[in-house]
Protein backbone atom coordinates (compact mmCIF):
# COMPACT_ATOMS: atom_id res chain seq x y z
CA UNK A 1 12.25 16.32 15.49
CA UNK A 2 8.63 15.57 16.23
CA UNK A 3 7.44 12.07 15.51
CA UNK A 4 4.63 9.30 16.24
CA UNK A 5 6.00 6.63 18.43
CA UNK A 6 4.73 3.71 19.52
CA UNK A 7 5.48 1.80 22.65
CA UNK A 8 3.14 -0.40 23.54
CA UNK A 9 1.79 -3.44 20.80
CA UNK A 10 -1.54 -3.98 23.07
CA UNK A 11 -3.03 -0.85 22.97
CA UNK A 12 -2.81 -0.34 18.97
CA UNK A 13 -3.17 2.79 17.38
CA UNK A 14 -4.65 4.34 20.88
CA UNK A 15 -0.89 4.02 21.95
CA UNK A 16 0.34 6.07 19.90
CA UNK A 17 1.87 9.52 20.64
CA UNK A 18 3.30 12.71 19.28
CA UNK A 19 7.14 13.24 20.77
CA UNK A 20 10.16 14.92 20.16
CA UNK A 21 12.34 11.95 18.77
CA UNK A 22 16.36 11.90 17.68
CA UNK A 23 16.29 13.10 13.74
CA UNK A 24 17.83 9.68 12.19
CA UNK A 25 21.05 9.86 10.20
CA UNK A 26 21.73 8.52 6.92
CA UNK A 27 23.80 5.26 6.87
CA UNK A 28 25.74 3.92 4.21
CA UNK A 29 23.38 3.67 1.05
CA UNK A 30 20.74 5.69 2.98
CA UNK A 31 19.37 9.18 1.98
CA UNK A 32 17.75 11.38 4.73
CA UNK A 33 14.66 12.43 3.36
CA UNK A 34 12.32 15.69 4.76
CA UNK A 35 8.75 14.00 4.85
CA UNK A 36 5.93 16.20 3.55
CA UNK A 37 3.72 13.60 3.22
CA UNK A 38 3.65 9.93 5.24
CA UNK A 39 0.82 7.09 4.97
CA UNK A 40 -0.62 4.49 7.10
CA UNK A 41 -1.29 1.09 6.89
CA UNK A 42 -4.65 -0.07 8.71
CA UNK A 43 -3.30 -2.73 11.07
CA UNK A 44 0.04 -2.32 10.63
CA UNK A 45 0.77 -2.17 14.79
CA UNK A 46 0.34 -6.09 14.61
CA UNK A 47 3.19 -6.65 12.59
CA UNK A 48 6.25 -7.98 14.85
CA UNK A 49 8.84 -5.53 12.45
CA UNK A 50 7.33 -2.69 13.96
CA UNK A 51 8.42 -3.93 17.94
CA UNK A 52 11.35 -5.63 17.07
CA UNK A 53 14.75 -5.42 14.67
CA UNK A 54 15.57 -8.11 12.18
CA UNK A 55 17.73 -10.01 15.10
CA UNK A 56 14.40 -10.11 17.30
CA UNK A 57 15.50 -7.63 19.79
CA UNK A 58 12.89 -4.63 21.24
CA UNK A 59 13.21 -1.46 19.23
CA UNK A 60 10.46 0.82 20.77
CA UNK A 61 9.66 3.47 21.07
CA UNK A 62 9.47 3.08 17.31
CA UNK A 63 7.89 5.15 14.72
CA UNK A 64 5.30 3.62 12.69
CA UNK A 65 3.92 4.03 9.10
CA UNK A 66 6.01 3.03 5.83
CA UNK A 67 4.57 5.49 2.62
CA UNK A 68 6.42 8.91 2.22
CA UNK A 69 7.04 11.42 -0.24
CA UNK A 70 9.51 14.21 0.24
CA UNK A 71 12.72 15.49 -0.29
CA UNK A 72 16.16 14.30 -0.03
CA UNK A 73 17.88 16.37 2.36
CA UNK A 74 21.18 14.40 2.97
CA UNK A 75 22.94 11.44 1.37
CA UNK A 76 24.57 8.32 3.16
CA UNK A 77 28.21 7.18 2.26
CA UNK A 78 28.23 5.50 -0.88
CA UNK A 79 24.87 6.60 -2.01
CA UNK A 80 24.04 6.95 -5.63
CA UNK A 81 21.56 7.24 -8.10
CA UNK A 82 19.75 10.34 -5.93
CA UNK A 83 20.40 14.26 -4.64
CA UNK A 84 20.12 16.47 -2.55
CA UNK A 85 16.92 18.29 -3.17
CA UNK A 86 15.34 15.78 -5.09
CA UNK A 87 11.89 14.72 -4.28
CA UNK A 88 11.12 11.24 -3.88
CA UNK A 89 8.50 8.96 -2.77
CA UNK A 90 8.63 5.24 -1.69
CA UNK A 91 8.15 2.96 0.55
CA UNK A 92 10.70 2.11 3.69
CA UNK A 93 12.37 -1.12 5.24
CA UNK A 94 9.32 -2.84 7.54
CA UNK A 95 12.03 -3.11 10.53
CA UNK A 96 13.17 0.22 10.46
CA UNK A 97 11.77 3.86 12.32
CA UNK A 98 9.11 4.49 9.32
CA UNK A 99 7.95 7.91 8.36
CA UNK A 100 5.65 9.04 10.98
CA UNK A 101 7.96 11.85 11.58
CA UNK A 102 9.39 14.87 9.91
CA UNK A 103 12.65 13.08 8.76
CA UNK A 104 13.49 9.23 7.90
CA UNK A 105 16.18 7.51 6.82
CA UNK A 106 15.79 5.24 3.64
CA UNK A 107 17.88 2.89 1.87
CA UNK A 108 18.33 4.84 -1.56
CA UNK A 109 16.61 1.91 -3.50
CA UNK A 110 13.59 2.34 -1.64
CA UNK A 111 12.80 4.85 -3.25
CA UNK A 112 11.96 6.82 -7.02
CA UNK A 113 11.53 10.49 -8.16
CA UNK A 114 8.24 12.14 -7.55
CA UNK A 115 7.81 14.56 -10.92
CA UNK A 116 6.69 18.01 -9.53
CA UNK A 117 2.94 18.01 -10.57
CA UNK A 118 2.70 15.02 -8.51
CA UNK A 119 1.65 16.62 -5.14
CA UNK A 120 3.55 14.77 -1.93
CA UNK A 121 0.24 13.79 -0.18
CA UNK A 122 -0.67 11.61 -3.72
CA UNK A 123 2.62 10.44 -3.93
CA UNK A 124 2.44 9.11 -0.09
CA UNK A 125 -0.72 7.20 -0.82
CA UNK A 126 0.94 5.35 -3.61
CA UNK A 127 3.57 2.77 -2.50
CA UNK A 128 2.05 0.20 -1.00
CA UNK A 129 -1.64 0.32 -2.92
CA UNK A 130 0.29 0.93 -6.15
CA UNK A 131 3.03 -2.07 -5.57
CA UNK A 132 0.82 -4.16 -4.13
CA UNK A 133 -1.42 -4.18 -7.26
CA UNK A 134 0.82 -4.45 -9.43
CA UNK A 135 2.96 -6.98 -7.99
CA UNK A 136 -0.28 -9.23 -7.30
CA UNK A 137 -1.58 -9.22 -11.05
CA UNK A 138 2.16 -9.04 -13.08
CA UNK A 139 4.33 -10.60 -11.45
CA UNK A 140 2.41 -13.32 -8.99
CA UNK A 141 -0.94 -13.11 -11.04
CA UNK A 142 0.84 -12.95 -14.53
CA UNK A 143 -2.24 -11.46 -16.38
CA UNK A 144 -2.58 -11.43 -19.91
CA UNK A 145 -5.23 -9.35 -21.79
CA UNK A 146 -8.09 -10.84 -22.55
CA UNK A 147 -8.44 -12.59 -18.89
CA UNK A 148 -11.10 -12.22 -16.27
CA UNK A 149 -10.30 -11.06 -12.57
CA UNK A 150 -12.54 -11.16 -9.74
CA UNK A 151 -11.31 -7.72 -7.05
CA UNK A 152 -12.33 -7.80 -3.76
CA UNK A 153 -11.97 -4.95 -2.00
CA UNK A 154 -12.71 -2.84 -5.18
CA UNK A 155 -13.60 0.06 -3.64
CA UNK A 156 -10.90 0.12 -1.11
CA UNK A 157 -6.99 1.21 -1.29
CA UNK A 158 -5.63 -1.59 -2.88
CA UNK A 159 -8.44 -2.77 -4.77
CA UNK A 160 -9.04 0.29 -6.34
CA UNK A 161 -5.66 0.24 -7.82
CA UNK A 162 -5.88 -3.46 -8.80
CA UNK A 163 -9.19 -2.80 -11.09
CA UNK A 164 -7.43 0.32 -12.90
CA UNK A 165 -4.09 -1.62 -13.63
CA UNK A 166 -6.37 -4.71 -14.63
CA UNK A 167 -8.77 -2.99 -16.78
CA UNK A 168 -6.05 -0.97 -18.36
CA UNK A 169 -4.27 -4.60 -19.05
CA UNK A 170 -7.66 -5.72 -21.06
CA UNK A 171 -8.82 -7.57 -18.65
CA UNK A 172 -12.21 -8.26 -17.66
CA UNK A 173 -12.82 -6.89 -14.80
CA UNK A 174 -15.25 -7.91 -11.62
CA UNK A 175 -15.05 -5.99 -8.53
CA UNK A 176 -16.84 -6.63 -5.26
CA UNK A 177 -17.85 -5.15 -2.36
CA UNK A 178 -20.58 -3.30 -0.30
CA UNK A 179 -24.04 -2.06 -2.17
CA UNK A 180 -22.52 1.47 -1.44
CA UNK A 181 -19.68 0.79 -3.33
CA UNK A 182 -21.15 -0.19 -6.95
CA UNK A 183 -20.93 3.32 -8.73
CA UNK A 184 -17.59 3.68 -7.38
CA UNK A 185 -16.15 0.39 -8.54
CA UNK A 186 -17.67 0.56 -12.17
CA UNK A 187 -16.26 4.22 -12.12
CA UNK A 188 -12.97 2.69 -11.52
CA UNK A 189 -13.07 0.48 -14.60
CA UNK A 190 -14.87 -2.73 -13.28
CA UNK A 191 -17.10 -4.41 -16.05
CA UNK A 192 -18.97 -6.19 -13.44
CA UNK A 193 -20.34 -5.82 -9.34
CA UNK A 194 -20.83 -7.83 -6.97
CA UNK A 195 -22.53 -7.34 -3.76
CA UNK A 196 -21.26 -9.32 -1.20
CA UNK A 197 -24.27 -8.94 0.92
CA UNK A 198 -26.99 -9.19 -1.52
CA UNK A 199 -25.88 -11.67 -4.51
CA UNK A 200 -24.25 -15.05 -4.78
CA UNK A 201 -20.43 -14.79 -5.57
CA UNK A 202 -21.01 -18.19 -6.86
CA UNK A 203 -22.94 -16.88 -10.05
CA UNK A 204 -19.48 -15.14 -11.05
CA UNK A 205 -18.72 -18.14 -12.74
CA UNK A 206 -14.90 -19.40 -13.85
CA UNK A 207 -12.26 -16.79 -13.73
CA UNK A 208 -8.56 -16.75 -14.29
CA UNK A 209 -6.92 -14.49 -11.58
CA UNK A 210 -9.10 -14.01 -7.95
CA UNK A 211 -7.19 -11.02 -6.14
CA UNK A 212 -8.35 -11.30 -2.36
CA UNK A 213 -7.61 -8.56 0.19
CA UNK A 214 -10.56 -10.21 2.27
CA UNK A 215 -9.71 -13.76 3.05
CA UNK A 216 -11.72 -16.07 5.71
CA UNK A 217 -15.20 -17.37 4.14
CA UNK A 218 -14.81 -14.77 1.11
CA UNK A 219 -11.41 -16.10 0.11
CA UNK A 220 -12.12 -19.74 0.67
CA UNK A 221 -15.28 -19.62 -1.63
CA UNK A 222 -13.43 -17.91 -4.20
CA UNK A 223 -11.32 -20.66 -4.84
CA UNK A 224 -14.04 -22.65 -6.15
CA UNK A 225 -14.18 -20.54 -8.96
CA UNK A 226 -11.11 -20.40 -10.17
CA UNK A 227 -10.89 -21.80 -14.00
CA UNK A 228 -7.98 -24.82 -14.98
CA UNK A 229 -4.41 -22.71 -14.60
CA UNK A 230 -5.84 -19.94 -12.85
CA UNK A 231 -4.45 -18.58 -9.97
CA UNK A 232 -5.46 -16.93 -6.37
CA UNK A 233 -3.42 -14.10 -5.06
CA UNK A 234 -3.97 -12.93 -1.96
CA UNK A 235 -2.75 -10.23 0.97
CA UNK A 236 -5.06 -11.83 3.73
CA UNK A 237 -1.97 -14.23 4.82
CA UNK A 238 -1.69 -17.65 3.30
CA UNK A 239 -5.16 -19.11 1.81
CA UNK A 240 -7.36 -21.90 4.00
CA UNK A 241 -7.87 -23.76 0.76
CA UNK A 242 -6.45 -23.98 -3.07
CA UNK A 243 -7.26 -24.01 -6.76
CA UNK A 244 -7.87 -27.82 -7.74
CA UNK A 245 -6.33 -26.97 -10.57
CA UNK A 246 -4.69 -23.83 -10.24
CA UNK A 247 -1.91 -21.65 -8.03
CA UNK A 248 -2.20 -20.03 -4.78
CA UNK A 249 -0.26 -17.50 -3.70
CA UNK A 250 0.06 -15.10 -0.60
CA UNK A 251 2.90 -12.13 -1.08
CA UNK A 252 4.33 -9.58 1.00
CA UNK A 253 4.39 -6.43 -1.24
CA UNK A 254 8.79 -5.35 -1.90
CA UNK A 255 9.97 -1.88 -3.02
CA UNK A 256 10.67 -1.43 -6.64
CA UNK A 257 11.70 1.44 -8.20
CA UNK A 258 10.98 0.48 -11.64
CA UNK A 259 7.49 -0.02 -10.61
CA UNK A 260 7.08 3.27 -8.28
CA UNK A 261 8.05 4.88 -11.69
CA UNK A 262 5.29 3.15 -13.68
CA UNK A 263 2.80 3.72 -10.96
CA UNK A 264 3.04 7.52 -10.60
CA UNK A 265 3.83 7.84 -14.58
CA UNK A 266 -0.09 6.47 -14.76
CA UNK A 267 -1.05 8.70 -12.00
CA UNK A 268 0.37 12.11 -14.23
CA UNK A 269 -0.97 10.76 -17.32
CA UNK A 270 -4.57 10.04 -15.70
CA UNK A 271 -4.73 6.34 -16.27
CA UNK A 272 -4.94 5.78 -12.64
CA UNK A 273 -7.16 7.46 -9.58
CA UNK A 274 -6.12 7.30 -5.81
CA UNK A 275 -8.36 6.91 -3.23
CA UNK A 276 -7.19 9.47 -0.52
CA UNK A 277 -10.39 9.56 2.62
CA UNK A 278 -8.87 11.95 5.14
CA UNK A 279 -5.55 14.11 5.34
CA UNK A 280 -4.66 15.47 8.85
CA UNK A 281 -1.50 17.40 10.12
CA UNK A 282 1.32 15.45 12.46
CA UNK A 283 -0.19 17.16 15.27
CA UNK A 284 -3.37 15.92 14.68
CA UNK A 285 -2.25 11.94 13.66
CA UNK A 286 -3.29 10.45 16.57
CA UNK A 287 -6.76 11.59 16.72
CA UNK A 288 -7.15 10.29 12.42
CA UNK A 289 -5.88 7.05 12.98
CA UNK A 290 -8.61 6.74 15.94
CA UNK A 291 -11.63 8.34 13.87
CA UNK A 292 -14.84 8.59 15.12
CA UNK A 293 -16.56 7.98 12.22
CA UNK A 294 -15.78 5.62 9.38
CA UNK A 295 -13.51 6.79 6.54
CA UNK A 296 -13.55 5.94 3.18
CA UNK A 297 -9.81 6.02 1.25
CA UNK A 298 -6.84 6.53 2.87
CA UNK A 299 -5.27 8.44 5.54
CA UNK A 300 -2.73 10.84 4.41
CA UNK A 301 -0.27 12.65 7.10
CA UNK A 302 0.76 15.98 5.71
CA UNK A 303 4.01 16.19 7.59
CA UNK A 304 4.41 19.60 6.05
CA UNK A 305 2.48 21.91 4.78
């Protein structure tokens, strides 16, 4: 099968190649799913699981990217709950071949049904925005209606997601980000902008739930305004400083089926928007994960067409 693979961790995204690659078979509690559709995580080349197995040892070449949506095309011994034929989306084990490729191999759980007006390059740019969000404000950030969040990042992948799920919560909603991105963000259900470059995040006031996707100076200030039993969830790695009187908490976002299902029910009943930049064939992957220009949303590999 024809695949990105990745053998060397210095060079990044400019080391990756297209190849010819063994098609994967599907273990016990693994289904073999056709990819139509695969995303990409900006950065995701630094992350040890992608050079090495769970015991430490070197697994390259290795195929990168973790986001698919296909169709099942063979099921592992023992495997339940999915079928031949069915199409799926999800998101795959961090130290396992990902979905750069035209087949992958996915533990069964990994993954949820993709209805049929859900098209495979929307459902590929759902797992890890969509779980990440809603991980961060239900289960870490445990928002209740009628609280204020601060978004960074509104504009972007994740944030996007996290000011839809918030606003349709009841929260109030305060997104940040470039001057470029204010229309965008308020589109997206933010009550409030903030322009990092221009105003003072300061004047924000207290808030109950920061979610940072920025971290370093950005992150650190936030803190500060973070009300009595609020809380600071963040995807930057683990926070420089803490609440006085509140939680902080860095997460690593975990496959859920129950929450893939709420994620793309919102998508089909319009309640929530993805932010898709740029969708490019296998054949041309290399060349959109090294773009000459800056992209706005995210990359989407149609695998098929």
């Amino acid at each position: 099968m024809k695949a990105i693979v990745v053998t060397d961790q210095a060079a990044g995204t400019a080391g990756m190649r297209l190849a010819e690659h063994p098609r994967p078979e599907a273990a016990g509690n693994d289904v073999l799913v056709e990819v139509h559709a695969s995303g990409f995580t900006p950065g995701e080349l630094t992350w040890p699981s992608n050079w090495t197995d769970r015991l430490g040892r070197d697994r390259t070449p290795s195929i990168p990217g973790h986001e698919l949506a296909g169709v099942v095309s063979a099921l592992g011994y023992g495997t339940t709950g999915l079928s031949v034929g069915q199409r799926v989306f999800g998101l795959t084990d961090w130290t396992r071949d990902g979905t750069l490729a035209e087949y992958a191999a996915v533990e069964a759980r990994n993954l949820a049904p993709l209805p049929g007006d859900v098209a495979f390059t929307v459902g590929a740019s759902l797992p890890i925005s969509g779980l990440t969000a809603w991980q961060g404000l239900f289960e870490h950030g445990r928002l209740q209606p009628g609280q204020s969040v601060l978004v960074h990042g509104a504009a972007g992948g994740v944030g996007s997601m996290v000011t839809q799920l918030a606003r349709e919560a009841g929260a109030h909603v305060i997104g940040t980000g470039r001057a470029a991105d204010r229309r965008t963000v308020l589109d997206f259900g933010a009550t409030e902008f903030v322009d990092l470059d221009n105003d003072t995040l300061e004047d924000v006031g207290a808030v109950d739930l920061v979610f940072d996707v920025i971290g370093g100076d950005i992150g650190k200030r936030s803190t500060s305004l973070i009300r009595a039993g609020g809380t600071l969830v963040t995807i930057a790695g683990p926070p420089e400083t803490r609440p006085v009187d509140g939680l902080a908490i860095d997460f690593v976002v975990e496959s859920d089926r129950v929450q893939l299902r709420e994620v793309v029910q919102r998508v089909r009943d319009g309640r929530l928007r993805t932010v898709i930049g740029n969708v490019a064939t296998l054949d041309d992957a290399v060349a959109a994960f090294n773009p000459t220009e800056r992209v706005s949303g995210k990359t989407v590999i149609r695998v098929r067409p």
